[in-house]
Short mmCIF file of N, CA and C in Angstrom, two decimals:
data_model
loop_
_atom_site.label_atom_id
_atom_site.label_comp_id
_atom_site.label_asym_id
_atom_site.label_seq_id
_atom_site.Cartn_x
_atom_site.Cartn_y
_atom_site.Cartn_z
N UNK A 26 -6.21 2.94 -33.10
CA UNK A 26 -6.38 3.69 -31.97
C UNK A 26 -6.53 4.44 -31.24
N UNK A 27 -7.03 4.91 -30.36
CA UNK A 27 -6.97 5.86 -29.50
C UNK A 27 -5.40 5.74 -28.84
N UNK A 28 -4.44 6.95 -29.21
CA UNK A 28 -3.36 7.20 -27.84
C UNK A 28 -3.27 8.72 -26.94
N UNK A 29 -3.72 8.24 -25.69
CA UNK A 29 -3.02 9.86 -24.80
C UNK A 29 -2.45 9.36 -23.59
N UNK A 30 -0.88 10.48 -24.55
CA UNK A 30 -0.07 10.80 -23.85
C UNK A 30 0.05 11.92 -23.10
N UNK A 31 0.38 12.05 -21.65
CA UNK A 31 0.73 12.76 -21.00
C UNK A 31 1.49 12.76 -20.32
N UNK A 32 2.72 13.88 -19.65
CA UNK A 32 3.40 14.03 -18.88
C UNK A 32 2.67 14.68 -17.65
N UNK A 33 3.59 14.62 -16.14
CA UNK A 33 3.06 15.19 -15.05
C UNK A 33 3.87 15.31 -15.04
N UNK A 34 4.34 16.66 -14.68
CA UNK A 34 5.58 17.01 -13.63
C UNK A 34 6.79 17.00 -14.65
N UNK A 35 7.13 16.54 -15.85
CA UNK A 35 7.79 16.67 -16.27
C UNK A 35 7.07 17.52 -17.88
N UNK A 36 8.04 18.60 -18.98
CA UNK A 36 8.37 18.74 -19.70
C UNK A 36 8.58 16.86 -20.89
N UNK A 37 7.03 16.54 -22.40
CA UNK A 37 7.25 15.58 -23.26
C UNK A 37 7.94 15.96 -23.83
N UNK A 38 9.52 15.96 -24.50
CA UNK A 38 10.53 15.59 -25.53
C UNK A 38 9.92 15.08 -26.64
N UNK A 39 10.51 15.66 -27.83
CA UNK A 39 10.67 15.05 -29.53
C UNK A 39 11.28 13.10 -29.03
N UNK A 40 12.08 13.58 -28.57
CA UNK A 40 12.61 12.45 -28.57
C UNK A 40 11.96 11.06 -27.90
N UNK A 41 11.13 12.13 -26.98
CA UNK A 41 11.01 10.72 -25.82
C UNK A 41 8.77 10.07 -26.52
N UNK A 42 8.93 11.13 -26.95
CA UNK A 42 7.19 10.96 -27.80
C UNK A 42 7.82 9.95 -29.09
N UNK A 43 8.81 10.22 -29.03
CA UNK A 43 9.28 9.01 -30.00
C UNK A 43 9.23 7.57 -29.65
N UNK A 44 10.42 7.79 -28.70
CA UNK A 44 10.48 6.40 -27.96
C UNK A 44 8.75 5.66 -27.72
N UNK A 45 8.17 5.83 -27.30
CA UNK A 45 6.95 5.61 -26.24
C UNK A 45 6.43 5.09 -27.75
N UNK A 46 5.97 6.09 -29.09
CA UNK A 46 5.86 5.45 -30.02
C UNK A 46 6.07 3.97 -30.39
N UNK A 47 7.48 3.87 -30.75
CA UNK A 47 8.35 2.70 -31.23
C UNK A 47 8.21 1.63 -30.09
N UNK A 48 8.39 1.81 -29.21
CA UNK A 48 8.45 0.96 -27.72
C UNK A 48 7.51 0.10 -27.15
N UNK A 49 6.41 1.41 -27.08
CA UNK A 49 4.97 1.32 -25.58
C UNK A 49 4.17 0.96 -26.83
N UNK A 50 4.26 1.79 -27.62
CA UNK A 50 2.29 1.85 -28.54
C UNK A 50 2.25 1.32 -30.16
N UNK A 51 3.15 0.94 -30.49
CA UNK A 51 4.02 -0.29 -32.01
C UNK A 51 3.57 -1.96 -31.35
N UNK A 52 4.02 -2.23 -30.31
CA UNK A 52 4.13 -3.14 -29.13
C UNK A 52 2.37 -3.67 -29.69
N UNK A 53 1.54 -3.10 -28.17
CA UNK A 53 0.42 -2.99 -27.70
C UNK A 53 -0.34 -3.04 -29.45
N UNK A 54 -0.45 -2.32 -30.50
CA UNK A 54 -0.98 -1.66 -31.24
C UNK A 54 -1.55 -3.42 -31.96
N UNK A 55 0.05 -4.87 -31.22
CA UNK A 55 -0.56 -5.85 -32.29
C UNK A 55 -2.06 -6.31 -31.63
N UNK A 56 -2.02 -6.54 -30.22
CA UNK A 56 -3.36 -6.78 -29.71
C UNK A 56 -4.62 -6.14 -29.81
N UNK A 57 -4.31 -4.61 -30.10
CA UNK A 57 -5.36 -4.33 -31.14
C UNK A 57 -5.88 -3.70 -31.63
N UNK A 58 -6.87 -4.24 -33.36
CA UNK A 58 -6.90 -3.62 -34.28
C UNK A 58 -8.48 -2.92 -34.37
N UNK A 59 -8.71 -2.56 -32.91
CA UNK A 59 -9.89 -2.17 -33.45
C UNK A 59 -9.72 -0.38 -33.41
N UNK A 60 -10.67 -0.08 -33.17
CA UNK A 60 -10.42 2.19 -33.70
C UNK A 60 -11.41 2.38 -32.83
N UNK A 61 -11.33 1.85 -31.81
CA UNK A 61 -12.36 1.65 -30.51
C UNK A 61 -10.94 1.49 -29.08
N UNK A 62 -10.25 0.68 -29.08
CA UNK A 62 -9.49 0.74 -28.20
C UNK A 62 -8.48 2.10 -28.21
N UNK A 63 -8.31 2.23 -26.89
CA UNK A 63 -7.23 3.04 -26.33
C UNK A 63 -6.08 2.76 -24.89
N UNK A 64 -5.04 3.81 -25.72
CA UNK A 64 -3.88 3.44 -24.62
C UNK A 64 -4.20 4.83 -24.31
N UNK A 65 -4.59 5.34 -23.31
CA UNK A 65 -3.85 5.58 -21.59
C UNK A 65 -1.93 5.20 -21.80
N UNK A 66 -1.25 7.43 -21.20
CA UNK A 66 -0.09 6.53 -21.16
C UNK A 66 0.90 7.97 -20.59
N UNK A 67 0.67 7.46 -19.48
CA UNK A 67 1.39 9.79 -17.52
C UNK A 67 2.72 8.66 -18.07
N UNK A 68 3.42 9.31 -17.96
CA UNK A 68 4.52 9.42 -18.05
C UNK A 68 5.11 10.45 -16.16
N UNK A 69 4.91 9.95 -14.96
CA UNK A 69 5.37 11.56 -14.16
C UNK A 69 6.84 10.86 -13.15
N UNK A 70 7.40 12.33 -13.42
CA UNK A 70 8.41 12.61 -12.24
C UNK A 70 7.26 12.48 -10.76
N UNK A 71 7.56 11.87 -10.05
CA UNK A 71 6.66 11.83 -8.67
C UNK A 71 8.16 12.92 -7.80
N UNK A 72 9.25 12.85 -7.47
CA UNK A 72 9.90 13.98 -6.34
C UNK A 72 10.26 15.18 -7.03
N UNK A 73 10.36 14.93 -8.82
CA UNK A 73 10.58 16.98 -8.81
C UNK A 73 12.32 16.59 -9.39
N UNK A 74 12.71 18.08 -9.07
CA UNK A 74 13.66 18.10 -8.88
C UNK A 74 14.20 17.11 -8.39
N UNK A 75 14.28 17.11 -7.02
CA UNK A 75 14.87 15.83 -5.93
C UNK A 75 14.90 15.01 -6.89
N UNK A 76 15.28 14.19 -6.85
CA UNK A 76 15.48 13.28 -8.15
C UNK A 76 15.49 12.07 -7.56
N UNK A 77 15.91 10.66 -7.05
CA UNK A 77 15.45 10.04 -6.94
C UNK A 77 15.14 8.54 -7.82
N UNK A 78 14.93 6.71 -7.17
CA UNK A 78 14.31 6.22 -8.08
C UNK A 78 12.28 6.93 -8.08
N UNK A 79 12.01 8.01 -9.06
CA UNK A 79 10.84 8.14 -8.98
C UNK A 79 9.71 8.75 -9.88
N UNK A 80 9.85 8.05 -11.19
CA UNK A 80 10.44 8.48 -13.15
C UNK A 80 8.70 6.83 -12.58
N UNK A 81 7.88 7.54 -13.43
CA UNK A 81 6.72 6.45 -13.39
C UNK A 81 6.38 6.46 -14.61
N UNK A 82 5.46 5.38 -14.84
CA UNK A 82 4.92 4.99 -16.71
C UNK A 82 3.43 4.26 -16.74
N UNK A 83 2.79 4.53 -15.68
CA UNK A 83 1.33 4.41 -16.13
C UNK A 83 0.98 4.09 -17.47
N UNK A 84 -0.04 3.00 -17.67
CA UNK A 84 -0.25 2.75 -19.19
C UNK A 84 -1.96 1.55 -18.34
N UNK A 85 -3.17 2.26 -19.59
CA UNK A 85 -4.21 2.50 -18.90
C UNK A 85 -5.04 0.99 -20.83
N UNK A 86 -4.89 0.25 -20.36
CA UNK A 86 -5.51 -0.45 -22.32
C UNK A 86 -6.87 -0.65 -21.91
N UNK A 87 -7.67 0.14 -22.54
CA UNK A 87 -8.69 -0.38 -23.53
C UNK A 87 -9.16 -0.90 -24.30
N UNK A 88 -9.40 -2.32 -24.26
CA UNK A 88 -10.32 -2.84 -25.74
C UNK A 88 -11.20 -2.95 -25.77
N UNK A 89 -12.41 -2.62 -27.18
CA UNK A 89 -13.44 -2.80 -26.36
C UNK A 89 -13.86 -3.96 -26.64
N UNK A 90 -15.23 -4.47 -25.75
CA UNK A 90 -15.67 -6.33 -25.06
C UNK A 90 -14.46 -7.29 -23.86
N UNK A 91 -13.60 -6.67 -23.18
CA UNK A 91 -12.45 -6.84 -22.00
C UNK A 91 -12.37 -6.15 -21.79
N UNK A 92 -11.79 -6.83 -20.53
CA UNK A 92 -11.72 -5.13 -18.47
C UNK A 92 -10.69 -4.96 -19.50
N UNK A 93 -10.30 -4.00 -18.73
CA UNK A 93 -9.27 -2.67 -18.91
C UNK A 93 -7.70 -3.05 -18.09
N UNK A 94 -6.66 -2.76 -18.98
CA UNK A 94 -5.61 -3.70 -18.30
C UNK A 94 -4.56 -2.19 -17.63
N UNK A 95 -4.15 -2.60 -16.43
CA UNK A 95 -3.97 -0.81 -16.15
C UNK A 95 -2.58 -1.54 -15.73
N UNK A 96 -1.40 -0.86 -15.87
CA UNK A 96 0.76 -0.93 -15.21
C UNK A 96 1.07 0.27 -14.56
N UNK A 97 1.68 0.07 -14.38
CA UNK A 97 2.25 1.27 -12.79
C UNK A 97 3.92 0.57 -12.95
N UNK A 98 4.61 1.14 -13.83
CA UNK A 98 5.88 1.22 -13.37
C UNK A 98 7.48 2.08 -13.32
N UNK A 99 8.11 1.61 -11.71
CA UNK A 99 9.30 2.50 -11.92
C UNK A 99 10.39 2.26 -11.81
N UNK A 100 10.84 3.56 -12.08
CA UNK A 100 12.45 3.48 -12.46
C UNK A 100 12.92 4.92 -12.02
N UNK A 101 14.43 4.70 -12.35
CA UNK A 101 15.20 5.61 -11.90
C UNK A 101 15.83 6.55 -13.17
N UNK A 102 15.08 5.87 -14.53
CA UNK A 102 14.58 6.49 -15.63
C UNK A 102 13.90 6.69 -16.11
N UNK A 103 12.72 7.52 -16.97
CA UNK A 103 11.87 7.19 -18.03
C UNK A 103 12.21 5.43 -18.83
N UNK A 104 12.59 6.35 -19.47
CA UNK A 104 12.76 4.98 -20.30
C UNK A 104 12.95 3.37 -20.23
N UNK A 105 13.75 2.40 -18.69
CA UNK A 105 13.40 1.64 -18.69
C UNK A 105 11.73 1.14 -17.32
N UNK A 106 11.77 2.25 -16.87
CA UNK A 106 10.26 2.40 -16.63
C UNK A 106 8.90 1.66 -17.99
N UNK A 107 9.23 2.36 -18.86
CA UNK A 107 8.66 2.39 -20.30
C UNK A 107 8.76 0.38 -20.58
N UNK A 108 9.48 0.70 -20.84
CA UNK A 108 10.08 -0.82 -21.01
C UNK A 108 9.75 -2.27 -20.08
N UNK A 109 9.62 -1.61 -18.67
CA UNK A 109 8.81 -2.23 -18.03
C UNK A 109 7.17 -3.02 -17.80
N UNK A 110 6.96 -1.33 -18.72
CA UNK A 110 5.53 -1.42 -18.47
C UNK A 110 5.71 -1.88 -20.22
N UNK A 111 6.30 -2.14 -20.76
CA UNK A 111 5.57 -2.49 -21.76
C UNK A 111 5.90 -4.28 -22.17
N UNK A 112 7.13 -5.01 -20.72
CA UNK A 112 6.87 -5.73 -20.76
C UNK A 112 5.80 -6.40 -20.03
N UNK A 113 5.18 -6.02 -18.70
CA UNK A 113 4.26 -6.34 -18.21
C UNK A 113 3.02 -6.13 -18.78
N UNK A 114 2.30 -5.11 -19.36
CA UNK A 114 1.30 -5.09 -21.08
C UNK A 114 1.41 -6.33 -21.69
N UNK A 115 2.35 -6.65 -22.26
CA UNK A 115 2.67 -7.71 -23.63
C UNK A 115 1.96 -9.87 -22.42
N UNK A 116 2.43 -9.37 -21.53
CA UNK A 116 1.96 -10.95 -20.14
C UNK A 116 0.30 -10.77 -20.70
N UNK A 117 0.37 -9.34 -19.73
CA UNK A 117 -1.13 -9.67 -19.41
C UNK A 117 -2.00 -8.91 -21.06
N UNK A 118 -2.06 -8.47 -21.56
CA UNK A 118 -3.03 -8.21 -22.50
C UNK A 118 -3.36 -10.79 -23.13
N UNK A 119 -1.62 -10.99 -23.30
CA UNK A 119 -1.45 -12.56 -23.97
C UNK A 119 -2.43 -13.07 -23.68
N UNK A 120 -2.56 -13.10 -21.55
CA UNK A 120 -3.61 -13.80 -20.55
C UNK A 120 -4.74 -13.49 -20.44
N UNK A 121 -5.42 -12.34 -20.54
CA UNK A 121 -6.50 -12.04 -21.06
C UNK A 121 -6.61 -12.86 -22.68
N UNK A 122 -6.28 -11.76 -23.83
CA UNK A 122 -6.90 -12.71 -24.91
C UNK A 122 -6.66 -14.11 -24.71
N UNK A 123 -6.06 -15.30 -24.03
CA UNK A 123 -6.43 -15.96 -24.06
C UNK A 123 -7.37 -16.87 -22.55
N UNK A 124 -7.43 -15.86 -22.07
CA UNK A 124 -9.14 -16.49 -21.13
C UNK A 124 -9.38 -16.25 -22.87
N UNK A 125 -10.46 -15.43 -22.73
CA UNK A 125 -11.41 -15.42 -23.75
C UNK A 125 -11.71 -16.38 -24.71
N UNK A 126 -10.34 -16.61 -25.22
CA UNK A 126 -9.97 -17.91 -25.95
C UNK A 126 -10.66 -19.26 -25.67
N UNK A 127 -10.40 -19.79 -24.62
CA UNK A 127 -10.73 -20.08 -23.66
C UNK A 127 -11.75 -20.70 -23.55
N UNK A 128 -12.26 -19.06 -22.89
CA UNK A 128 -14.60 -19.21 -22.91
C UNK A 128 -15.14 -19.42 -24.70
N UNK A 129 -15.14 -18.62 -24.27
CA UNK A 129 -15.26 -18.88 -26.50
C UNK A 129 -15.16 -21.01 -27.16
N UNK A 130 -14.58 -21.66 -26.40
CA UNK A 130 -14.10 -22.31 -26.99
C UNK A 130 -14.86 -23.73 -26.50
N UNK A 131 -15.51 -23.09 -24.89
CA UNK A 131 -15.60 -23.81 -23.46
C UNK A 131 -15.41 -24.83 -23.49
N UNK A 132 -13.13 -25.18 -23.72
CA UNK A 132 -12.94 -25.53 -23.63
C UNK A 132 -12.60 -27.36 -24.47
N UNK A 133 -13.45 -27.18 -25.35
CA UNK A 133 -13.23 -29.08 -25.97
C UNK A 133 -12.09 -28.48 -26.50
N UNK A 134 -11.66 -29.54 -27.13
CA UNK A 134 -10.54 -30.20 -27.21
C UNK A 134 -9.80 -29.36 -28.80
N UNK A 135 -8.63 -29.40 -29.04
CA UNK A 135 -8.16 -28.65 -30.31
C UNK A 135 -8.52 -29.00 -31.46
N UNK A 136 -8.75 -30.97 -31.99
CA UNK A 136 -9.67 -30.55 -33.21
C UNK A 136 -10.60 -30.51 -33.05
N UNK A 137 -12.08 -30.17 -31.71
CA UNK A 137 -12.97 -30.33 -31.55
C UNK A 137 -12.94 -28.02 -32.42
N UNK A 138 -12.20 -27.83 -30.82
CA UNK A 138 -12.72 -26.20 -31.02
C UNK A 138 -12.35 -25.69 -31.54
N UNK A 139 -11.49 -26.64 -33.39
CA UNK A 139 -10.92 -25.86 -34.49
C UNK A 139 -12.47 -25.71 -35.34
N UNK A 140 -12.57 -26.28 -35.11
CA UNK A 140 -14.08 -26.38 -36.15
C UNK A 140 -15.54 -25.34 -35.65
N UNK A 141 -15.34 -24.58 -33.82
CA UNK A 141 -15.77 -23.37 -33.77
C UNK A 141 -15.92 -22.67 -34.75
N UNK A 142 -17.21 -21.08 -35.27
CA UNK A 142 -16.65 -20.58 -36.17
C UNK A 142 -16.74 -19.51 -34.41
N UNK A 143 -15.92 -18.71 -35.20
CA UNK A 143 -15.57 -17.41 -34.24
C UNK A 143 -16.28 -16.25 -33.83
N UNK A 144 -16.90 -16.46 -33.77
CA UNK A 144 -18.02 -13.91 -33.90
C UNK A 144 -17.61 -13.09 -33.65
#
C-alpha cells in the first residue's frame, strides 16, 4: 500500500508521523491488501498562527476496482481530527466492501451464497 503524507501550513514532526502511522494507516491497511491501494493524507492548519478550530485531516483512500473514499475532519488539534477521520473511514470502507459482497452474491440466501466462488 502506498501512503502519501503531507502537511499544509505546518511541519510534520516525527511524533506526528508515527501517530498517523499507528492510529490511521495501520487501521486502514487491513481493508487493502493490494499493492495498488493508496492512502493520501493531508494535515492542514487552515488559519495558521491565528489559532482556533482549524486543524484538518483530509484522507482519500483509493482501492483498485472500487470508488475512492474521501473524509475530512476538523478539530482544535490534529490528534482528534486524525482519530475522527479513522473512525469515519473504517465505517465507510466497511459499508463499501459490504455492498460489493452483496452485489457479488446477487442477493442470494446465505446458504446458497456460500457456494458462489469468489474471483
